Coordinates of C-alpha atoms and ligand atoms in Angstrom, one line a residue:
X1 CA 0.0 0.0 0.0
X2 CA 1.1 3.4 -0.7
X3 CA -0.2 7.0 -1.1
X4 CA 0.9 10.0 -2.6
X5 CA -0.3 13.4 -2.9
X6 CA 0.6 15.7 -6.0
X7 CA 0.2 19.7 -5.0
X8 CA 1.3 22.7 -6.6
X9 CA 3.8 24.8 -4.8
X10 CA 3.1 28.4 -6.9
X11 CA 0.0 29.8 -7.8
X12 CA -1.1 26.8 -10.0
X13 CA -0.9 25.2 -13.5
X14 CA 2.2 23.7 -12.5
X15 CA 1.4 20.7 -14.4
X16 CA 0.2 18.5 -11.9
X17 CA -2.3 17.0 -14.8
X18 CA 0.7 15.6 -16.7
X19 CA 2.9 14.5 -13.1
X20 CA -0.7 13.1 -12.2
X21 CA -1.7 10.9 -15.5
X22 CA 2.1 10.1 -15.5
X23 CA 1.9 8.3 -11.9
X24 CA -1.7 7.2 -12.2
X25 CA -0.2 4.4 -13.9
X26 CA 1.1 3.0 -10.7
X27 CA -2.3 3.6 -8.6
X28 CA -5.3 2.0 -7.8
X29 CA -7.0 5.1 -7.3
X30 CA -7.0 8.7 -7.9
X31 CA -8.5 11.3 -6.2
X32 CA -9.5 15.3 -6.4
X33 CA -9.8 16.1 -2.6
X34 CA -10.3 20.8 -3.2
X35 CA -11.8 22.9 -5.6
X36 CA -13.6 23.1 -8.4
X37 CA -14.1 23.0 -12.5
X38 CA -12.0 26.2 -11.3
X39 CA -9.2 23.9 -12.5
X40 CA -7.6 23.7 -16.1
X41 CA -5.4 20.1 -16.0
X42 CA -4.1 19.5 -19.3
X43 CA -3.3 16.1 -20.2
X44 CA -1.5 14.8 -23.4
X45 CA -1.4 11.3 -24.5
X46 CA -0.3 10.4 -28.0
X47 CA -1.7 13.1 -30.3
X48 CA -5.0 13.5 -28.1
X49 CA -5.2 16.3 -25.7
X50 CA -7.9 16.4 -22.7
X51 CA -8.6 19.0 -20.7
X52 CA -10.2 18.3 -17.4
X53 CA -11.7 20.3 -14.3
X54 CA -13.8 18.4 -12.4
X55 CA -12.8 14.7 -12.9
X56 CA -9.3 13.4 -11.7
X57 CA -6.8 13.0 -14.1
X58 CA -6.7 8.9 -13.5
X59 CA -10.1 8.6 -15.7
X60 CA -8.1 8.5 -18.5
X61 CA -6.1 5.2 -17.3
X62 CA -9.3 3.1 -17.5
X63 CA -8.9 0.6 -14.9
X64 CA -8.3 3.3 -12.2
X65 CA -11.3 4.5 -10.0
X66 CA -11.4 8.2 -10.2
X67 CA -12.9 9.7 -7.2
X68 CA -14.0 13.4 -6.2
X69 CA -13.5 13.6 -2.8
X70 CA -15.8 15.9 -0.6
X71 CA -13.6 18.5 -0.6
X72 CA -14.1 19.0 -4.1
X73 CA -17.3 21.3 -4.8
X74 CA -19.1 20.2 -7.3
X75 CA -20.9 21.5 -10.4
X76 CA -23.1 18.8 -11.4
X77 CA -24.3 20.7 -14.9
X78 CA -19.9 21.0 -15.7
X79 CA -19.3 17.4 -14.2
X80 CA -22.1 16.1 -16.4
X81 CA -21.0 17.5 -19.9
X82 CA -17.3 16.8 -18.6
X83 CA -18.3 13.1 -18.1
X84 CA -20.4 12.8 -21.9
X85 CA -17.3 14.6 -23.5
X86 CA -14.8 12.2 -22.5
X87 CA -17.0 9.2 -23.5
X88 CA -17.5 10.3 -26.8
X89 CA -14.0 9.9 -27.2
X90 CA -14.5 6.5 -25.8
X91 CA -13.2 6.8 -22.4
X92 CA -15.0 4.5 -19.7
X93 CA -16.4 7.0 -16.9
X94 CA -17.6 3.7 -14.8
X95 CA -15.3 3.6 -12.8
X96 CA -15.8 7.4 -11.1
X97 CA -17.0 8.1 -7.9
X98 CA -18.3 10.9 -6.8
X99 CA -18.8 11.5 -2.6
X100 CA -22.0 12.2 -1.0
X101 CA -20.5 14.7 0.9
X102 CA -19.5 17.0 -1.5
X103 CA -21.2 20.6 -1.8
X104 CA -23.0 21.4 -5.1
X105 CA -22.2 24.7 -7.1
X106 CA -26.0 26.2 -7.6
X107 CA -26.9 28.3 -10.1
X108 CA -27.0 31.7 -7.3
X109 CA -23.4 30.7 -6.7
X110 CA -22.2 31.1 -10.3
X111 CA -24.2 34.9 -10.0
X112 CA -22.8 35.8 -6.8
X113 CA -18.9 35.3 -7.5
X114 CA -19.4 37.6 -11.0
X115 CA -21.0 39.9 -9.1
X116 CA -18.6 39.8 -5.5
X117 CA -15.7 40.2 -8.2
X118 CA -16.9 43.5 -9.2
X119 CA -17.7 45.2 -6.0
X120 CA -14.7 43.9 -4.9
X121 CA -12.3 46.6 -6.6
X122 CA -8.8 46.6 -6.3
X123 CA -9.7 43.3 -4.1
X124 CA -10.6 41.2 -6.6
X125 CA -9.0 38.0 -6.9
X126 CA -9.7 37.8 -11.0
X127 CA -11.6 34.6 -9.9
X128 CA -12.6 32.0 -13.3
X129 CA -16.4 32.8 -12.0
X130 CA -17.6 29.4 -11.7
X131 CA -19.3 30.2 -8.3
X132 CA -16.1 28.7 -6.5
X133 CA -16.3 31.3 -3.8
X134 CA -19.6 31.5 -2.9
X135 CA -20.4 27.7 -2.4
X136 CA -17.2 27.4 0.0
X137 CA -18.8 30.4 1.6
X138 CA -21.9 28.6 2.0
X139 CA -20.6 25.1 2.9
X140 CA -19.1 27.0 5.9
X141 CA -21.9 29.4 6.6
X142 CA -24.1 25.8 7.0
X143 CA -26.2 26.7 4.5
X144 CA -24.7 24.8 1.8
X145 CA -27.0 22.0 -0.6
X146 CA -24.7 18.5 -0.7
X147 CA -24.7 15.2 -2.8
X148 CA -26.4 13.7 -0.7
X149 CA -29.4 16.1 -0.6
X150 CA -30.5 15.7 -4.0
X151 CA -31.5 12.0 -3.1
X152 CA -33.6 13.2 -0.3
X153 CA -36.2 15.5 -2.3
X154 CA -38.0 16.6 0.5
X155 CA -35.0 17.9 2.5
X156 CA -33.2 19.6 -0.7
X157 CA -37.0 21.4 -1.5
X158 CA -37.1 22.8 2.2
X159 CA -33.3 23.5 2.1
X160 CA -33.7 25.8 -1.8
X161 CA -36.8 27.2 0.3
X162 CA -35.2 29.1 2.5
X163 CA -32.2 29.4 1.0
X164 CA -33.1 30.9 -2.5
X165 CA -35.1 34.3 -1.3
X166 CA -32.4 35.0 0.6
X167 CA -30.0 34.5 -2.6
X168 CA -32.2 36.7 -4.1
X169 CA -32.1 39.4 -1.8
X170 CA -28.4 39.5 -1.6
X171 CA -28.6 39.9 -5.4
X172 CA -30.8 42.3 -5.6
X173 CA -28.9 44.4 -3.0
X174 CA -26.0 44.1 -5.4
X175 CA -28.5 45.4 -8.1
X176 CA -29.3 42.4 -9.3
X177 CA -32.5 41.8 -10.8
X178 CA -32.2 37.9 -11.3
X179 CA -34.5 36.4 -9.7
X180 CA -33.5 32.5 -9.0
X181 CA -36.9 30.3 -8.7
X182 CA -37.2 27.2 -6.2
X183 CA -39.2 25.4 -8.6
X184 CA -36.5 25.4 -11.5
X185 CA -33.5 24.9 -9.4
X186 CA -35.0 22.0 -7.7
X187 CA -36.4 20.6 -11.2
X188 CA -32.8 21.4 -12.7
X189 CA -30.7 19.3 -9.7
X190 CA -33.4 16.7 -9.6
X191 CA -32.5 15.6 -13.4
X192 CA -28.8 16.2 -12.3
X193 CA -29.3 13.7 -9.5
X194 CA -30.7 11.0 -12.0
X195 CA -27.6 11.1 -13.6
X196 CA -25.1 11.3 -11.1
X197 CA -27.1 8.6 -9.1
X198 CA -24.7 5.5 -10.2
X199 CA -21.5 7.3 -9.4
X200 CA -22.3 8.3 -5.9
X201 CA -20.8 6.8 -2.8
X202 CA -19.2 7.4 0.7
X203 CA -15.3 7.9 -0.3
X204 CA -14.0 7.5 2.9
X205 CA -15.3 4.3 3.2
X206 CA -14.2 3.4 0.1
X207 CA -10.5 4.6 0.8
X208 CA -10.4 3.1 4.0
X209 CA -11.0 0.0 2.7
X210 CA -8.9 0.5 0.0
X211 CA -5.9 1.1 2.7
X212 CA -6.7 -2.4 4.1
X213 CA -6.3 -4.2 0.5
X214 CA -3.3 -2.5 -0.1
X215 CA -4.2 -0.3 -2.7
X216 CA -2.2 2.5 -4.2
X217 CA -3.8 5.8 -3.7
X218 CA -2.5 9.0 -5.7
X219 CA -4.2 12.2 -4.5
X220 CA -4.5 15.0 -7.1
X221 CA -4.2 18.8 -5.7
X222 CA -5.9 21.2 -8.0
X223 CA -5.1 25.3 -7.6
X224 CA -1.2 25.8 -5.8
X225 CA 0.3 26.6 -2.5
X226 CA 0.2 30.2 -2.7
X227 CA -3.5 29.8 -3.8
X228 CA -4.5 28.2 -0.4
X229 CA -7.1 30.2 1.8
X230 CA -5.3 30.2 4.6
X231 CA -1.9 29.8 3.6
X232 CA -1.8 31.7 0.1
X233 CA -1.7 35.1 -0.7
X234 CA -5.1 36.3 0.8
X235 CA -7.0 37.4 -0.3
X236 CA -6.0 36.8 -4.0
X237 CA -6.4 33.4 -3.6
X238 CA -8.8 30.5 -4.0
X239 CA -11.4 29.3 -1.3
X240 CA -10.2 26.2 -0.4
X241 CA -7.4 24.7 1.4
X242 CA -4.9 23.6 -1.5
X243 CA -2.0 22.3 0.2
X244 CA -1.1 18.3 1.0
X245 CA -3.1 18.1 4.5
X246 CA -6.5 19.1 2.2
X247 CA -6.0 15.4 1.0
X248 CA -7.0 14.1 4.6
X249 CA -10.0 16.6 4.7
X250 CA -11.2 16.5 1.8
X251 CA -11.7 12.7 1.5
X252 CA -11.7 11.4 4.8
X253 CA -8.6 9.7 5.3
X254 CA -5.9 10.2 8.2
X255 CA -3.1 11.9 8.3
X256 CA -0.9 8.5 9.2
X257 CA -2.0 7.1 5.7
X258 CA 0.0 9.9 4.1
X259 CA 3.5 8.5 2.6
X260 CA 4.7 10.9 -0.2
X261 CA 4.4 14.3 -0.7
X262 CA 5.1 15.5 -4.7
X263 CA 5.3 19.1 -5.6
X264 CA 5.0 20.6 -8.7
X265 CA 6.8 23.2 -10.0
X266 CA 7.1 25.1 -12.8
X267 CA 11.1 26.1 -14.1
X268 CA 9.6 29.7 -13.5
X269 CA 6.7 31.1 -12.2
X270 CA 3.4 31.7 -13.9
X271 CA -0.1 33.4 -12.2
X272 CA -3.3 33.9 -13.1
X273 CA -5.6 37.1 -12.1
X274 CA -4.3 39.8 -9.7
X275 CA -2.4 40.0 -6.8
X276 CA 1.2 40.7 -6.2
X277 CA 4.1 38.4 -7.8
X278 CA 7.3 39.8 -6.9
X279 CA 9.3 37.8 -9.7
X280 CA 6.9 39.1 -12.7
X281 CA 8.8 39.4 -15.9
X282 CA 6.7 42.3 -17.2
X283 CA 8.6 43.2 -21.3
X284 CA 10.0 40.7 -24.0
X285 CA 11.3 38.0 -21.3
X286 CA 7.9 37.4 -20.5
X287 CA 5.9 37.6 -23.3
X288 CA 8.8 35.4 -25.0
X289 CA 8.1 32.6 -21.8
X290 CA 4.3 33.0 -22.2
X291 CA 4.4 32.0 -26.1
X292 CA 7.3 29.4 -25.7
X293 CA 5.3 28.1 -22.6
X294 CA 2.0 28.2 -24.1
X295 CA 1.1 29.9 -20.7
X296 CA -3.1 30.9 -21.0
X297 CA -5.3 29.9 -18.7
X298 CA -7.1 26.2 -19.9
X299 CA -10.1 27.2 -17.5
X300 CA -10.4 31.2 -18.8
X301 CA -8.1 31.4 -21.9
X302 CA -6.7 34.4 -19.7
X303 CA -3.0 34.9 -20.6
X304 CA -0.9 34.1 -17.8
X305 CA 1.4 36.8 -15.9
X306 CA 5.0 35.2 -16.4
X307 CA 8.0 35.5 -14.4
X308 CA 11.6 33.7 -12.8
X309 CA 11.5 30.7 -10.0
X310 CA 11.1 32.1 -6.9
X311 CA 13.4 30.5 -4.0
X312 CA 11.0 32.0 -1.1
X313 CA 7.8 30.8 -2.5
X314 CA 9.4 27.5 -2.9
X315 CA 10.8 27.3 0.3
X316 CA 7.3 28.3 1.8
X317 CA 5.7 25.4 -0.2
X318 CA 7.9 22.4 0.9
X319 CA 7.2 24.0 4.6
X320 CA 3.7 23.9 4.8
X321 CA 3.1 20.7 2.6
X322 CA 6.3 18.8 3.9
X323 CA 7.2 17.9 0.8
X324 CA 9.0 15.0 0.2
X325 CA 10.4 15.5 -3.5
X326 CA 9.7 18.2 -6.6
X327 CA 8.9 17.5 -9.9
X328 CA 10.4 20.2 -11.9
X329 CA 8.2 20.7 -15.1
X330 CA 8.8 23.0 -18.4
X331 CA 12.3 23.4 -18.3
X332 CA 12.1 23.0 -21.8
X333 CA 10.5 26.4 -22.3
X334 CA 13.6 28.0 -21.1
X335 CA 15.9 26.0 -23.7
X336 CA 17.9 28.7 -25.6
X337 CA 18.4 31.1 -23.4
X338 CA 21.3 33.1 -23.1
X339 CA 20.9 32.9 -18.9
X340 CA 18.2 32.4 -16.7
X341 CA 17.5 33.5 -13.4
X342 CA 15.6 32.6 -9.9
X343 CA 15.1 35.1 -6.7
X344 CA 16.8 33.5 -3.6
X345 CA 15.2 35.8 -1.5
X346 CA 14.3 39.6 -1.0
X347 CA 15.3 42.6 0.0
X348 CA 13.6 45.3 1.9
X349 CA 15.2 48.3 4.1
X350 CA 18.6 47.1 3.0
X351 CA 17.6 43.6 4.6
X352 CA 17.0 40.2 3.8
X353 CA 13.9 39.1 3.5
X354 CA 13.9 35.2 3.4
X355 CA 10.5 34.4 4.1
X356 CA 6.7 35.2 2.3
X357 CA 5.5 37.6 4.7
X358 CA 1.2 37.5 5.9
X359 CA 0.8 40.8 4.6
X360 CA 0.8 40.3 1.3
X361 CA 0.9 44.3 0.7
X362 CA 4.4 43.9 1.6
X363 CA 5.4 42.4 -1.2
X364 CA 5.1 45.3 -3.3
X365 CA 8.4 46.7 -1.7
X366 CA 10.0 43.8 -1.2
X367 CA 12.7 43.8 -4.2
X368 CA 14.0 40.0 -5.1
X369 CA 17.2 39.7 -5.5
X370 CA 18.3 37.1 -8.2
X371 CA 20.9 34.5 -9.2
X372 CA 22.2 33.7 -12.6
X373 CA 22.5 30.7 -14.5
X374 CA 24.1 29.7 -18.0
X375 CA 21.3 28.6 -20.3
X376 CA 21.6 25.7 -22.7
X377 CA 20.7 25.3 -26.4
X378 CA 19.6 21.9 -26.5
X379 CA 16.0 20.7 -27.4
X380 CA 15.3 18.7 -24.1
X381 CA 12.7 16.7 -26.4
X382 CA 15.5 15.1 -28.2
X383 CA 17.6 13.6 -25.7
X384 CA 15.7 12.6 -22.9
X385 CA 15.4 9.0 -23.5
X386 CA 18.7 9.0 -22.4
X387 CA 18.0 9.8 -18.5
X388 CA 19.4 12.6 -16.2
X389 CA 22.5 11.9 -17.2
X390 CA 22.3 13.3 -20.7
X391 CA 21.2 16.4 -19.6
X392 CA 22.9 19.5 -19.9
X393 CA 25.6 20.5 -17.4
X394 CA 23.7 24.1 -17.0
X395 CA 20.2 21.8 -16.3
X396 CA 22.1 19.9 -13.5
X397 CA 23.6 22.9 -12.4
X398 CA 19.9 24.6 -11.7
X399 CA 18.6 21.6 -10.6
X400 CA 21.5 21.1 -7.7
X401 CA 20.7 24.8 -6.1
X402 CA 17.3 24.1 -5.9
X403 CA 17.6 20.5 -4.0
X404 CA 20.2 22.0 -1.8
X405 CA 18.3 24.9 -1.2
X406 CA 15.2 23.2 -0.3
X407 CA 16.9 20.3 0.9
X408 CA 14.4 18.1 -1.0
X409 CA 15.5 15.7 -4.2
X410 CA 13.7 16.5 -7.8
X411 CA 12.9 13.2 -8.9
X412 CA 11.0 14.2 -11.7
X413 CA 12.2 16.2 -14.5
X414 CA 9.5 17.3 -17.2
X415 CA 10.9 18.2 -20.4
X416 CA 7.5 18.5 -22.7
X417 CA 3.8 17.9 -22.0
X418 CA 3.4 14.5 -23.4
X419 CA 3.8 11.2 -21.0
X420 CA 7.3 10.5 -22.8
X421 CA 8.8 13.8 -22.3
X422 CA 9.1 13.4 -18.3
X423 CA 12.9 12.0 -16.5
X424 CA 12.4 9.8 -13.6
X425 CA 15.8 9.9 -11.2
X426 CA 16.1 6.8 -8.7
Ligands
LIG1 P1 -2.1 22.0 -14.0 O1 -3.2 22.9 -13.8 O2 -1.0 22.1 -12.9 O3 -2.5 20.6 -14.3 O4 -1.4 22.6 -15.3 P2 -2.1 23.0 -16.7 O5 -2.5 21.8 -17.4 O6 -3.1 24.1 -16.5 O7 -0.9 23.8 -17.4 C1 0.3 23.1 -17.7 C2 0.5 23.2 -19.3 O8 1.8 22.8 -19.6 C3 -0.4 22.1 -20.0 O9 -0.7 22.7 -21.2 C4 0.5 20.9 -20.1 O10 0.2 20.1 -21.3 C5 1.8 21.6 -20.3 N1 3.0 20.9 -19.8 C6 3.1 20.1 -18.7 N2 4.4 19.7 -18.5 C7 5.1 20.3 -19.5 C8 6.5 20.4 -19.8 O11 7.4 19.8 -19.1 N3 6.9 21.1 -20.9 C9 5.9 21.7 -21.7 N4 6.4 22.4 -22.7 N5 4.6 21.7 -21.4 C10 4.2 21.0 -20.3
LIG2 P1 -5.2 24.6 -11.6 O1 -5.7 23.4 -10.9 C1 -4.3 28.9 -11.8 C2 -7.0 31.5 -9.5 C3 -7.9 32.5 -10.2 C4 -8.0 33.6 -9.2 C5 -8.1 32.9 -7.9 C6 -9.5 32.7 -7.3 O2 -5.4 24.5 -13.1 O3 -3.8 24.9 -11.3 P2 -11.4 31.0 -8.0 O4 -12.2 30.9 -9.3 O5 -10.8 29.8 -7.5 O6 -12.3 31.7 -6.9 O7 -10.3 32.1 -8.4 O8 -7.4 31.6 -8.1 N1 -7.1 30.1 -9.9 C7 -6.2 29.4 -10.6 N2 -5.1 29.8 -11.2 N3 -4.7 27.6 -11.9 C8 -5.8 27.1 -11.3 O9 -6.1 25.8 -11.2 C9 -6.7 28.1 -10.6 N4 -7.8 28.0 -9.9 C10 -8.1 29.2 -9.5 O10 -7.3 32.9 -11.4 O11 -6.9 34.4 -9.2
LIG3 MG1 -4.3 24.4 -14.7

């Protein structure tokens, strides 16, 4: 028996999808445990590309069990069409589960975070507007609507009664003038429920037991470390918990069934929306690393903000998720540069600054302070059937100042986006 959990250590789209599919093939299950169809993981296997949100990434391995955790909120309308597109490209979707547990995304939710965005100002996280927000909100307000609700009629009815008007209201405050219905939400989710029925089931129990047969359990993290609610940069970040302990939550497994910890990250740094991001590369380096890198959003088409690895965010990551070893994607992006760079730390008052401070606001003075590498010429592509040790001297040069600075091992090297392109180091 083992389990593993992928996260993202920067502010997401990593390329935990690939790392994910890639060790999938080794697991029994695989499981989304936070967020949302928020998520954009892009997956590429032979000359087909999928592009999931809501299911984990191990569907496409077809005798794998994916499982959404109830961590995971859920937009049945998305995880519906999601689950029709893949089988029309003749993917099995038998073998997803889907937890009674987990909180549905309702139509007022999808309203409400449009509307919250705007109001919000200079506050505004640049959510993807899929009502992510909101239904957190809700779940912990209490007044949330869950799986398991939408097989109890009765209850769900009473629960849209008094939850709707007051939806409304909120709206309307906002100036609003959408009025929700009870009657057409409950008619809506009903269908929904007919649909979803076959999938649904308790996913603790069904880890648990999973433990005891010695099953191999890969945990999926959507979002990144620095998009985490409470450990993230708030509030430009998501609304759930995105870090390695969200696994335990959001599925209902312990902490002691835990073995591996993988983060992702990126050769540089990418971000999506606002907030501060002290390494941006704002002129031709980062356009030139946005095109290479084919960095837009796969949720929002949004271009992403590009910008050099930064040493204190990764620091922070292996910290809070007690990471256990990185997987270091899209260093072929960076192929044919002259030199690269990544920020060991920062530099405010004429002192270091070697941790991500908790106000955020801070940021925006801190200056980071950078180290140069050589670059290399080669096309990664073309030599990496030949392991690590083929790699460029200036690759294993970067690679050696980020292990001994984090004093963690990168055991996976990612080179491309398809399931060849990817270095495993013993
Ligand atoms: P995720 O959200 O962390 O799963 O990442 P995304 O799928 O949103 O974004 C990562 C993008 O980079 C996807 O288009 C992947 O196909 C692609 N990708 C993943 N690993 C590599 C790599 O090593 N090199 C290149 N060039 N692309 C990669
Ligand atoms: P994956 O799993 C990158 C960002 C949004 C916004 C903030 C809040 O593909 O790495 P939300 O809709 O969650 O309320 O938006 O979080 N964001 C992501 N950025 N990758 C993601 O997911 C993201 N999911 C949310 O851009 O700034
Ligand atoms: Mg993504």
């Amino acid at each position: 028996m083992s389990s593993t959990v992928i996260v993202g250590t920067q502010w997401g789209d990593e390329g935990k999808g690939k790392i994910t599919d890639y060790y999938a093939k080794n697991a029994d299950h695989i499981v989304r445990f936070q967020g949302g169809n928020n998520a954009g993981h892009t997956i590429i296997i032979g000359e087909e590309k999928y592009q999931l949100h809501l299911i984990p990434s191990g569907i496409l391995r077809n005798d794998k069990k994916a499982v959404i955790g109830n961590g995971v909120v859920v937009d049945p309308k998305v995880l519906i069409e999601e689950i029709r597109g893949i089988e029309e490209r003749d993917i099995d979707t038998d073998n997803l589960v889907l937890s009674d547990r987990a909180h549905l995304i309702m139509p007022y939710h999808r309203e409400l975070d449009g509307i919250e965005e705007k109001s919000k100002g200079s506050y505004s996280a640049g959510t993807t507007r899929k009502g992510i927000g909101p239904c957190y909100a809700d779940k912990v307000a209490r007044f949330g609507i869950r799986v398991c609700d939408l097989y109890n009629p009765d209850i769900f009815k009473d629960k849209l009664s008094k939850i709707v008007p007051i939806k409304n209201n909120i709206l309307r405050a906002y100036g609003n003038n959408s009025d929700f219905e009870v009657d057409s939400i409950f008619e809506e989710y009903l269908n929904y429920a007919k649909i979803l029925k076959k999938y649904v089931d308790d996913v603790s129990v069904l880890l648990n037991n999973a433990f005891k047969e010695g099953k191999n359990v890969l945990f999926e993290g959507a979002q990144g470390t620095h998009l985490d609610i409470d450990h993230g940069v708030y509030p430009y970040t998501t609304s759930s918990n995105t870090i390695s302990s969200a696994a335990c939550n959001g599925t209902g497994v312990g902490p002691r069934f835990i073995d591996e910890i993988i983060g992702i990250v990126k050769a540089y740094t990418s971000r999506v929306g606002t907030g501060p991001f002290p390494t941006e590369l704002k002129g031709e380096t980062g356009d030139l690393i946005r095109e290479k890198g084919g960095e837009y959003g796969t949720t929002t088409g949004r271009p992403r903000r590009c910008g050099w690895l930064d040493m204190v965010m990764l620091r922070y990551s292996v910290r809070i998720n007690s990471i256990t070893s990185l997987a270091l994607t899209k260093l072929d992006v960076l192929s044919g540069m002259e030199s690269i760079k990544l920020c060991t730390h920062y530099e405010y008052d004429g002192k270091r600054v070697m941790h991500f401070p908790a106000d955020i606001e801070r940021l925006r003075d801190y200056k980071p302070i950078y180290k140069s590498f050589k670059g290399w010429e080669e096309t990664l592509s073309d030599i990496v059937d030949k392991g690590y040790e083929a790699l460029p001297e200036e690759i294993k040069t970067y690679i050696k100042y980020i292990e001994e600075d984090t004093g963690i091992p990168v055991k996976i090297i990612s080179v491309g986006p398809k399931r060849s392109e990817t270095i495993i180091r013993d």
